[in-house]
């Protein structure tokens, strides 16, 4: 920041992983006029909202950490959700972010007028900012299944992201709808406690068996004493993920994808004893087509004597339980909806009005688009972290957000230096980018014969379809010609 820089006011929406990152990086860059708006009364985003039993991050903890705040004390290779929440709370304290955060302030509208964003919250607070950072998260809005009679269920029924901890599970009959990453973690965690568990599977999943060893105290002490070892570990994992997974996943026939397929198949063949159950668990599409399930022990859990895999389609929910197409009523005390999220919500339902009165709803009809998932034409000085069509899935979204924020800061520099007062992606550049993105997306493993939350309404993956190396290269420096500057 130089004395000639134009002072800018920043509003960051969301005090989750990406919002906290934004505030830290803005302050580091000398931008101190920052307010973070948080709808809840605590920080944490997805790690605050999700508290279901077995919650953990299936990206290694030493990778799922800010690169500038590595944690020598992670308990496990894949640490539990509560520990991740505690890590972000520690970050807030260490970086003294609490004074920047306005809690219980749900931003309901943003309007661009007179060269600034006018922001309003549900609680009636009004603010104006030169720049808005939308750090509202990806999988935030629960998707409830449209099943006949679901409201008539007499027991407790809740979505996995709205876990009701007041409901006892011990010895009770629990049903779980869904077989995504969430359901798989819940099954392993609760099968030993419940009386009976019914897992309602609509589509089988490929499961990669991945042990989850604990870090012992000598290892953690070694990381504390040698931060350079921790840095090397973080770098090594990042490289391993990029080369072994993120670069390869976009090529359905890459040796890495074939290796993943072979490992998942071996897990199924070796670890499910009953041939009939094994066939019901066998997917008919390719591994990594849906987001890959990573679990140390899902097959072991579903083979417990008190667990049943229900594959007959659900026809209705009744007061007593779930009725399947074969006529059986699966009697339940508790029904968990591990049915996923509306992946296309992003900042919505916030009302956002850009330049010339254009609404985000209009700009995002028929579907959300953003240049490099960061900037939307006619929405100047509004930048998204983990926005539409970015790298999501089996990725460290922290690494993605850090790369994106490095890019955003360079756009912000244009505003600070006075080179321009408004900056947003050019509509023609976005159209060319989207055409190339869609074409590449049609050749990825995500379109090899499965349904998933990656796919848009046309069945085209709404994610980054290029290599992670290309993502890194794009994020290194913006091509300013791609931007309309005024
Ligand atoms: P999901 O992957 O979208 O899975 C939803 C599940 O619900 C699917 O099995 C789906 O079946 C089923 N389902 C939905 N509606 C249904 C209906 N009406 N009847 C029967 N079944 C229905 O959701 P998720 O498991 O919550 O995971 C979402 C994402 O969150 C993950 O892909 C991942 O990105 C993230 N996540 C990450 C971690 C982690 O450790 N990092 C952990 C949990 C979640 P179909 O397959 O047939 O559609």
Coordinates of C-alpha atoms and ligand atoms in Angstrom, one line a residue:
X1 CA 0.0 0.0 0.0
X2 CA 1.5 3.3 -0.9
X3 CA 0.4 6.8 0.2
X4 CA -1.1 7.4 -3.3
X5 CA -3.3 4.3 -3.1
X6 CA -7.0 4.9 -3.1
X7 CA -8.4 3.7 0.2
X8 CA -11.0 1.0 -0.4
X9 CA -13.7 -0.4 1.8
X10 CA -14.2 -4.2 1.6
X11 CA -17.3 -6.3 2.6
X12 CA -16.6 -10.0 2.8
X13 CA -19.7 -12.2 2.9
X14 CA -19.2 -15.3 5.0
X15 CA -16.9 -16.1 7.9
X16 CA -16.1 -19.6 6.7
X17 CA -12.7 -20.9 5.4
X18 CA -12.7 -18.5 2.4
X19 CA -14.0 -15.4 4.2
X20 CA -11.4 -15.7 6.9
X21 CA -8.7 -16.2 4.3
X22 CA -9.9 -13.0 2.5
X23 CA -9.7 -10.9 5.6
X24 CA -6.2 -12.2 6.5
X25 CA -4.9 -11.6 3.0
X26 CA -6.5 -8.2 2.7
X27 CA -5.0 -7.0 5.9
X28 CA -1.6 -8.4 4.9
X29 CA -1.9 -6.4 1.7
X30 CA -2.5 -3.2 3.7
X31 CA -6.3 -3.1 3.2
X32 CA -7.6 -2.6 6.7
X33 CA -11.1 -1.3 6.1
X34 CA -12.7 -4.8 6.1
X35 CA -16.0 -6.1 7.5
X36 CA -17.0 -9.7 7.4
X37 CA -20.7 -10.4 7.4
X38 CA -21.7 -13.7 8.9
X39 CA -25.3 -14.9 9.0
X40 CA -24.7 -17.2 12.0
X41 CA -23.4 -16.4 15.5
X42 CA -20.2 -18.3 15.0
X43 CA -17.5 -18.6 12.3
X44 CA -16.8 -21.9 10.5
X45 CA -19.1 -22.2 7.5
X46 CA -19.5 -25.8 6.5
X47 CA -17.6 -27.0 9.6
X48 CA -20.1 -25.1 11.8
X49 CA -23.1 -26.3 9.9
X50 CA -22.2 -30.0 9.6
X51 CA -21.9 -31.8 13.0
X52 CA -23.1 -35.2 12.0
X53 CA -21.4 -38.3 13.7
X54 CA -18.3 -39.3 11.8
X55 CA -17.8 -35.9 10.1
X56 CA -14.3 -35.6 8.9
X57 CA -12.5 -34.2 5.9
X58 CA -11.4 -36.8 3.4
X59 CA -8.7 -34.5 2.1
X60 CA -5.6 -35.0 4.3
X61 CA -5.5 -32.5 7.1
X62 CA -2.0 -31.4 6.4
X63 CA -3.2 -30.3 2.9
X64 CA -6.6 -29.0 4.1
X65 CA -4.9 -26.2 6.1
X66 CA -4.0 -22.7 5.1
X67 CA -0.5 -22.7 3.6
X68 CA 0.5 -19.9 5.9
X69 CA -1.0 -21.5 9.1
X70 CA 0.1 -25.1 9.1
X71 CA -0.9 -27.1 12.1
X72 CA 1.6 -29.5 13.6
X73 CA -1.1 -30.9 15.9
X74 CA -3.6 -32.5 13.5
X75 CA -4.7 -35.7 15.3
X76 CA -5.3 -37.8 12.2
X77 CA -4.4 -38.0 8.6
X78 CA -8.1 -37.1 8.0
X79 CA -9.1 -35.2 11.1
X80 CA -12.6 -35.0 12.5
X81 CA -14.9 -32.0 11.8
X82 CA -14.8 -30.6 15.3
X83 CA -11.1 -30.4 15.1
X84 CA -11.3 -28.5 11.8
X85 CA -13.8 -26.1 13.3
X86 CA -11.4 -25.6 16.3
X87 CA -8.6 -24.9 13.8
X88 CA -10.5 -22.1 12.2
X89 CA -11.5 -20.7 15.6
X90 CA -7.8 -20.7 16.5
X91 CA -7.0 -18.8 13.2
X92 CA -9.6 -16.1 14.1
X93 CA -7.9 -15.6 17.5
X94 CA -4.4 -15.7 16.2
X95 CA -5.1 -13.2 13.4
X96 CA -7.4 -11.1 15.6
X97 CA -10.3 -11.3 13.1
X98 CA -13.1 -11.2 15.6
X99 CA -13.3 -7.3 15.6
X100 CA -13.9 -7.5 11.8
X101 CA -16.9 -9.8 12.0
X102 CA -20.5 -8.8 12.3
X103 CA -22.3 -11.9 13.5
X104 CA -26.0 -12.7 12.9
X105 CA -26.0 -10.4 9.9
X106 CA -27.5 -12.3 6.9
X107 CA -26.7 -10.2 3.8
X108 CA -30.0 -10.1 1.9
X109 CA -29.2 -7.7 -0.9
X110 CA -26.3 -6.0 -2.7
X111 CA -26.9 -3.3 -5.2
X112 CA -24.3 -1.5 -7.3
X113 CA -25.1 2.3 -7.4
X114 CA -22.8 5.4 -7.7
X115 CA -19.7 3.3 -8.1
X116 CA -20.2 1.3 -4.8
X117 CA -21.9 -1.7 -3.5
X118 CA -24.9 -1.0 -1.2
X119 CA -25.4 -3.9 1.2
X120 CA -28.3 -4.6 3.4
X121 CA -28.8 -7.3 6.0
X122 CA -31.9 -9.1 7.3
X123 CA -31.2 -7.4 10.7
X124 CA -31.6 -4.0 9.0
X125 CA -28.0 -3.0 8.8
X126 CA -26.9 -0.9 5.8
X127 CA -23.3 -0.6 4.6
X128 CA -21.4 0.6 1.5
X129 CA -18.3 -1.0 0.1
X130 CA -16.0 -0.5 -2.9
X131 CA -15.3 -4.2 -3.2
X132 CA -17.4 -7.2 -2.2
X133 CA -15.9 -10.7 -1.7
X134 CA -18.5 -13.4 -1.9
X135 CA -17.2 -16.2 0.3
X136 CA -20.5 -17.9 0.7
X137 CA -19.4 -21.6 0.3
X138 CA -20.3 -24.3 -2.2
X139 CA -22.5 -26.9 -0.5
X140 CA -24.6 -24.8 1.8
X141 CA -28.2 -25.2 0.9
X142 CA -29.6 -28.7 1.9
X143 CA -31.4 -30.6 -0.8
X144 CA -34.5 -32.3 0.7
X145 CA -35.8 -35.3 -1.2
X146 CA -39.2 -35.1 -2.7
X147 CA -40.6 -38.3 -1.3
X148 CA -44.4 -38.9 -0.7
X149 CA -45.4 -38.7 2.9
X150 CA -42.1 -37.5 4.2
X151 CA -43.8 -35.0 6.5
X152 CA -45.9 -37.7 8.1
X153 CA -43.0 -39.5 9.7
X154 CA -43.7 -39.9 13.4
X155 CA -40.1 -40.2 14.5
X156 CA -37.2 -37.7 14.2
X157 CA -36.3 -36.7 10.7
X158 CA -33.5 -34.3 9.8
X159 CA -31.0 -33.5 7.0
X160 CA -27.4 -34.5 7.6
X161 CA -26.3 -30.8 7.7
X162 CA -29.0 -30.1 10.4
X163 CA -28.1 -32.9 12.7
X164 CA -30.4 -32.9 15.8
X165 CA -28.1 -33.9 18.7
X166 CA -31.0 -34.0 21.1
X167 CA -32.3 -37.2 19.3
X168 CA -30.8 -40.3 21.0
X169 CA -29.5 -43.0 18.6
X170 CA -28.4 -45.7 21.1
X171 CA -30.4 -48.9 20.5
X172 CA -32.8 -47.3 18.1
X173 CA -33.8 -48.1 14.5
X174 CA -32.2 -45.5 12.3
X175 CA -32.6 -45.1 8.5
X176 CA -30.2 -43.1 6.3
X177 CA -31.2 -42.1 2.8
X178 CA -28.3 -41.6 0.5
X179 CA -24.9 -43.1 -0.2
X180 CA -22.7 -40.1 -0.7
X181 CA -19.6 -39.1 1.2
X182 CA -21.8 -37.9 4.1
X183 CA -23.9 -41.0 4.5
X184 CA -20.8 -43.2 4.3
X185 CA -19.2 -41.3 7.2
X186 CA -22.4 -41.5 9.3
X187 CA -22.8 -45.2 8.7
X188 CA -19.3 -46.1 9.9
X189 CA -19.8 -43.8 13.0
X190 CA -23.1 -44.9 14.2
X191 CA -23.5 -48.6 13.3
X192 CA -21.9 -49.7 16.6
X193 CA -24.3 -47.6 18.6
X194 CA -27.7 -48.0 17.0
X195 CA -30.1 -50.9 17.4
X196 CA -30.6 -51.4 13.7
X197 CA -29.4 -49.3 10.7
X198 CA -31.1 -49.3 7.3
X199 CA -29.1 -47.6 4.5
X200 CA -31.3 -46.7 1.6
X201 CA -29.2 -46.8 -1.5
X202 CA -30.5 -45.5 -4.8
X203 CA -27.1 -45.8 -6.6
X204 CA -24.1 -47.8 -5.5
X205 CA -20.8 -45.9 -5.0
X206 CA -17.2 -46.8 -5.7
X207 CA -15.4 -46.6 -2.4
X208 CA -11.6 -46.1 -2.1
X209 CA -10.3 -47.7 1.1
X210 CA -8.1 -45.3 2.8
X211 CA -6.8 -45.9 6.4
X212 CA -6.9 -43.0 8.8
X213 CA -4.0 -43.3 11.1
X214 CA -3.6 -41.1 14.1
X215 CA -0.4 -38.9 14.5
X216 CA 1.4 -39.9 17.6
X217 CA 2.8 -37.3 20.0
X218 CA 6.5 -37.8 18.9
X219 CA 5.4 -37.0 15.3
X220 CA 3.5 -34.0 16.3
X221 CA 6.3 -32.8 18.5
X222 CA 8.7 -33.2 15.6
X223 CA 6.4 -31.0 13.4
X224 CA 6.3 -28.4 16.1
X225 CA 10.0 -28.4 16.4
X226 CA 10.6 -28.4 12.7
X227 CA 8.2 -26.2 10.8
X228 CA 10.2 -26.9 7.6
X229 CA 9.1 -30.5 7.8
X230 CA 5.5 -29.4 8.0
X231 CA 5.9 -27.2 5.0
X232 CA 7.6 -30.0 3.0
X233 CA 4.7 -32.2 3.9
X234 CA 2.1 -29.7 2.8
X235 CA 3.9 -29.1 -0.5
X236 CA 4.4 -32.8 -1.1
X237 CA 0.7 -33.5 -0.5
X238 CA -0.3 -30.6 -2.8
X239 CA 2.0 -32.0 -5.5
X240 CA 0.7 -35.5 -5.0
X241 CA -2.9 -34.4 -5.2
X242 CA -2.3 -32.4 -8.3
X243 CA -0.3 -35.1 -10.1
X244 CA -2.0 -38.2 -8.8
X245 CA -5.5 -36.9 -8.9
X246 CA -6.5 -33.3 -9.9
X247 CA -4.6 -33.3 -13.2
X248 CA -5.6 -36.8 -14.1
X249 CA -9.3 -36.8 -13.2
X250 CA -10.2 -34.7 -16.2
X251 CA -8.9 -37.4 -18.5
X252 CA -11.2 -40.4 -18.1
X253 CA -8.6 -42.8 -19.5
X254 CA -5.6 -41.6 -17.6
X255 CA -3.5 -44.3 -15.8
X256 CA -4.4 -42.5 -12.5
X257 CA -8.1 -42.8 -13.1
X258 CA -7.6 -46.5 -14.0
X259 CA -5.6 -47.0 -10.9
X260 CA -8.4 -45.5 -8.8
X261 CA -10.9 -47.8 -10.5
X262 CA -8.7 -50.9 -9.8
X263 CA -8.2 -49.9 -6.1
X264 CA -12.0 -49.4 -5.6
X265 CA -12.7 -52.7 -7.4
X266 CA -10.2 -54.5 -5.1
X267 CA -11.8 -52.9 -2.1
X268 CA -15.2 -54.3 -3.2
X269 CA -14.0 -57.7 -4.2
X270 CA -11.8 -58.3 -1.1
X271 CA -13.8 -56.7 1.6
X272 CA -17.5 -57.7 0.9
X273 CA -17.9 -61.4 1.7
X274 CA -21.5 -62.1 0.7
X275 CA -21.7 -62.3 -3.1
X276 CA -25.3 -61.1 -3.2
X277 CA -24.5 -58.0 -1.1
X278 CA -21.3 -57.4 -3.2
X279 CA -23.4 -57.3 -6.4
X280 CA -25.8 -54.8 -4.9
X281 CA -22.9 -52.6 -3.9
X282 CA -21.3 -52.8 -7.3
X283 CA -21.7 -49.6 -9.4
X284 CA -22.4 -49.8 -13.1
X285 CA -20.5 -46.7 -13.9
X286 CA -16.8 -45.8 -13.7
X287 CA -14.9 -44.9 -10.5
X288 CA -14.5 -41.1 -9.9
X289 CA -17.6 -40.4 -12.1
X290 CA -19.4 -39.3 -9.0
X291 CA -17.3 -37.7 -6.3
X292 CA -15.1 -40.5 -5.0
X293 CA -16.0 -41.9 -1.6
X294 CA -13.0 -42.3 0.7
X295 CA -13.5 -44.5 3.7
X296 CA -11.4 -46.7 5.9
X297 CA -14.2 -49.0 6.8
X298 CA -17.6 -48.5 5.0
X299 CA -17.8 -52.1 3.8
X300 CA -17.0 -53.4 7.2
X301 CA -19.7 -51.2 8.7
X302 CA -22.5 -52.2 6.2
X303 CA -21.7 -55.9 6.9
X304 CA -22.4 -55.6 10.6
X305 CA -25.3 -57.9 11.7
X306 CA -27.4 -54.9 12.7
X307 CA -27.0 -53.1 9.3
X308 CA -29.1 -53.6 6.2
X309 CA -28.5 -52.2 2.7
X310 CA -31.9 -51.5 1.2
X311 CA -31.8 -51.3 -2.5
X312 CA -35.5 -51.6 -3.3
X313 CA -36.6 -48.1 -4.4
X314 CA -38.4 -45.9 -1.8
X315 CA -42.0 -45.4 -2.6
X316 CA -43.1 -43.4 0.4
X317 CA -42.4 -42.4 4.0
X318 CA -45.1 -43.3 6.4
X319 CA -45.5 -42.5 10.1
X320 CA -43.9 -45.8 11.0
X321 CA -41.0 -45.8 8.6
X322 CA -40.0 -46.1 4.9
X323 CA -42.0 -48.1 2.5
X324 CA -40.1 -49.7 -0.4
X325 CA -41.3 -50.9 -3.8
X326 CA -41.3 -54.5 -2.7
X327 CA -44.0 -53.6 -0.2
X328 CA -41.8 -53.7 2.9
X329 CA -42.2 -51.1 5.6
X330 CA -38.8 -50.5 7.1
X331 CA -39.8 -49.5 10.6
X332 CA -37.7 -46.6 12.0
X333 CA -37.4 -44.3 15.0
X334 CA -35.0 -41.8 13.2
X335 CA -34.7 -40.9 9.6
X336 CA -31.6 -39.1 8.3
X337 CA -31.6 -37.4 5.0
X338 CA -28.1 -37.6 3.7
X339 CA -29.4 -36.4 0.4
X340 CA -26.9 -33.7 -0.5
X341 CA -27.0 -30.0 -1.4
X342 CA -28.2 -27.6 -4.0
X343 CA -24.8 -27.1 -5.6
X344 CA -26.0 -24.2 -7.9
X345 CA -27.1 -21.8 -5.1
X346 CA -23.8 -19.9 -4.4
X347 CA -24.8 -16.5 -3.0
X348 CA -28.4 -17.0 -3.7
X349 CA -31.1 -16.3 -2.4
X350 CA -29.3 -13.0 -1.9
X351 CA -30.7 -10.3 -4.2
X352 CA -27.8 -8.9 -6.2
X353 CA -28.3 -6.0 -8.7
X354 CA -25.3 -5.1 -10.8
X355 CA -24.5 -2.3 -13.3
X356 CA -27.5 -0.9 -15.2
X357 CA -30.0 -2.7 -13.0
X358 CA -29.1 -6.2 -14.2
X359 CA -30.0 -8.8 -11.5
X360 CA -27.9 -11.8 -10.7
X361 CA -30.9 -14.0 -11.3
X362 CA -31.1 -12.7 -14.9
X363 CA -27.3 -13.0 -15.4
X364 CA -27.5 -16.6 -14.0
X365 CA -30.4 -17.7 -16.2
X366 CA -30.3 -20.4 -17.4
X367 CA -27.3 -21.3 -15.1
X368 CA -24.5 -19.7 -13.0
X369 CA -21.4 -18.6 -14.9
X370 CA -18.4 -16.6 -14.0
X371 CA -15.1 -15.9 -15.7
X372 CA -12.6 -18.3 -14.1
X373 CA -15.3 -18.8 -11.5
X374 CA -14.4 -15.4 -10.0
X375 CA -16.0 -12.4 -11.9
X376 CA -19.3 -11.8 -13.5
X377 CA -19.8 -9.3 -16.3
X378 CA -21.7 -6.2 -15.1
X379 CA -21.0 -7.0 -11.5
X380 CA -18.0 -4.8 -11.0
X381 CA -15.7 -5.2 -8.0
X382 CA -17.6 -8.3 -6.9
X383 CA -15.3 -11.3 -6.6
X384 CA -16.2 -14.9 -5.7
X385 CA -14.2 -17.5 -4.0
X386 CA -15.2 -21.1 -4.9
X387 CA -17.7 -19.7 -7.4
X388 CA -19.4 -21.4 -10.3
X389 CA -17.5 -24.0 -12.4
X390 CA -14.4 -24.0 -10.3
X391 CA -12.3 -26.9 -9.1
X392 CA -14.5 -28.8 -6.6
X393 CA -14.9 -32.4 -5.5
X394 CA -12.0 -34.3 -4.1
X395 CA -9.9 -31.1 -3.8
X396 CA -8.5 -29.0 -1.0
X397 CA -10.9 -26.1 -1.4
X398 CA -8.4 -24.2 0.8
X399 CA -5.7 -24.5 -1.8
X400 CA -8.2 -23.4 -4.5
X401 CA -9.4 -20.4 -2.5
X402 CA -5.8 -19.3 -1.7
X403 CA -4.9 -19.4 -5.4
X404 CA -8.1 -17.5 -6.3
X405 CA -7.5 -14.9 -3.7
X406 CA -4.0 -14.3 -5.0
X407 CA -5.6 -13.5 -8.3
X408 CA -8.3 -11.4 -6.8
X409 CA -5.7 -9.3 -5.0
X410 CA -4.2 -8.4 -8.3
X411 CA -7.5 -7.2 -9.6
X412 CA -7.9 -5.2 -6.4
X413 CA -4.5 -3.6 -7.1
X414 CA -6.0 -2.1 -10.2
X415 CA -8.6 -0.4 -8.1
X416 CA -6.2 0.7 -5.4
X417 CA -3.6 2.1 -7.7
X418 CA -6.3 4.2 -9.5
X419 CA -5.8 2.4 -12.8
X420 CA -9.6 2.0 -12.8
X421 CA -12.5 2.3 -10.4
X422 CA -14.6 -0.6 -11.7
X423 CA -13.4 -4.0 -12.9
X424 CA -15.5 -7.0 -14.1
X425 CA -15.0 -9.7 -16.7
X426 CA -15.9 -8.9 -20.3
X427 CA -19.1 -10.7 -21.4
X428 CA -17.4 -11.8 -24.7
X429 CA -14.4 -13.2 -22.9
X430 CA -16.7 -15.1 -20.5
X431 CA -18.6 -16.6 -23.5
X432 CA -15.5 -17.8 -25.1
X433 CA -14.2 -19.3 -21.8
X434 CA -17.5 -21.0 -21.1
X435 CA -17.6 -22.5 -24.6
X436 CA -14.1 -23.9 -24.1
X437 CA -14.9 -25.1 -20.6
X438 CA -18.1 -26.9 -21.7
X439 CA -16.3 -28.6 -24.5
X440 CA -13.6 -29.8 -22.2
X441 CA -16.1 -30.9 -19.6
X442 CA -17.8 -33.2 -22.1
X443 CA -14.6 -35.3 -22.1
X444 CA -14.1 -35.8 -18.4
X445 CA -14.7 -38.8 -16.2
X446 CA -17.7 -37.0 -14.7
X447 CA -19.8 -37.8 -17.8
X448 CA -19.0 -41.5 -18.1
X449 CA -22.5 -42.7 -17.1
X450 CA -23.6 -41.4 -13.7
X451 CA -25.7 -38.8 -12.0
X452 CA -24.0 -36.4 -9.6
X453 CA -24.2 -32.9 -8.1
X454 CA -21.3 -32.0 -10.5
X455 CA -23.7 -32.0 -13.5
X456 CA -25.8 -29.0 -14.6
X457 CA -29.4 -29.2 -15.9
X458 CA -28.0 -30.3 -19.3
X459 CA -25.8 -33.0 -17.8
X460 CA -22.6 -31.0 -18.4
X461 CA -20.2 -30.9 -15.4
X462 CA -20.4 -27.5 -13.8
X463 CA -16.8 -27.7 -12.6
X464 CA -13.3 -26.9 -13.7
X465 CA -12.6 -29.5 -16.5
X466 CA -8.9 -28.6 -17.1
X467 CA -5.8 -29.7 -15.3
X468 CA -5.0 -28.3 -11.9
X469 CA -1.7 -27.1 -13.4
X470 CA -3.7 -24.9 -15.8
X471 CA -5.7 -23.6 -12.8
X472 CA -2.5 -22.7 -11.0
X473 CA -1.2 -21.0 -14.2
X474 CA -4.4 -19.0 -14.7
X475 CA -4.5 -17.9 -11.1
X476 CA -0.9 -16.7 -11.2
X477 CA -1.7 -13.4 -13.0
X478 CA -4.9 -12.1 -14.5
X479 CA -5.0 -11.2 -18.1
X480 CA -6.3 -7.7 -17.7
X481 CA -7.6 -7.6 -21.3
X482 CA -10.2 -10.1 -20.2
X483 CA -11.7 -7.4 -18.0
X484 CA -13.8 -4.4 -18.6
X485 CA -12.2 -1.5 -16.7
X486 CA -13.7 1.9 -16.2
Ligands
LIG1 P1 -24.4 -36.3 -2.4 O1 -23.0 -36.8 -2.7 O2 -25.1 -35.4 -3.3 O3 -25.2 -37.6 -2.1 C1 -26.6 -37.6 -1.9 C2 -27.1 -39.0 -1.8 O4 -28.5 -39.0 -1.6 C3 -26.9 -39.8 -3.1 O5 -26.6 -41.1 -2.7 C4 -28.3 -39.7 -3.8 O6 -28.5 -40.8 -4.6 C5 -29.2 -39.8 -2.5 N1 -30.5 -39.2 -2.8 C6 -30.8 -37.9 -3.1 N2 -32.1 -37.8 -3.2 C7 -32.6 -39.0 -3.0 C8 -34.0 -39.5 -3.1 N3 -35.0 -38.8 -3.4 N4 -34.1 -40.9 -2.9 C9 -33.1 -41.7 -2.6 N5 -31.8 -41.3 -2.6 C10 -31.6 -39.9 -2.8 O7 -24.4 -35.6 -0.9 P2 -23.4 -35.7 0.3 O8 -23.1 -37.1 0.6 O9 -23.9 -34.9 1.4 O10 -22.1 -35.2 -0.3 C11 -22.1 -33.9 -1.0 C12 -20.7 -33.5 -1.1 O11 -20.2 -32.9 0.1 C13 -19.7 -34.5 -1.4 O12 -19.7 -35.0 -2.8 C14 -18.4 -33.8 -1.1 O13 -18.0 -32.9 -2.1 C15 -18.8 -33.0 0.2 N6 -18.5 -33.8 1.4 C16 -17.2 -33.9 1.6 C17 -16.8 -34.7 2.7 C18 -15.3 -34.7 3.0 O14 -14.9 -35.6 3.8 N7 -14.5 -33.9 2.4 C19 -17.7 -35.3 3.5 C20 -19.1 -35.2 3.2 C21 -19.4 -34.4 2.1 P3 -28.0 -40.9 -6.1 O15 -26.6 -41.2 -6.1 O16 -28.8 -41.9 -6.7 O17 -28.3 -39.5 -6.7

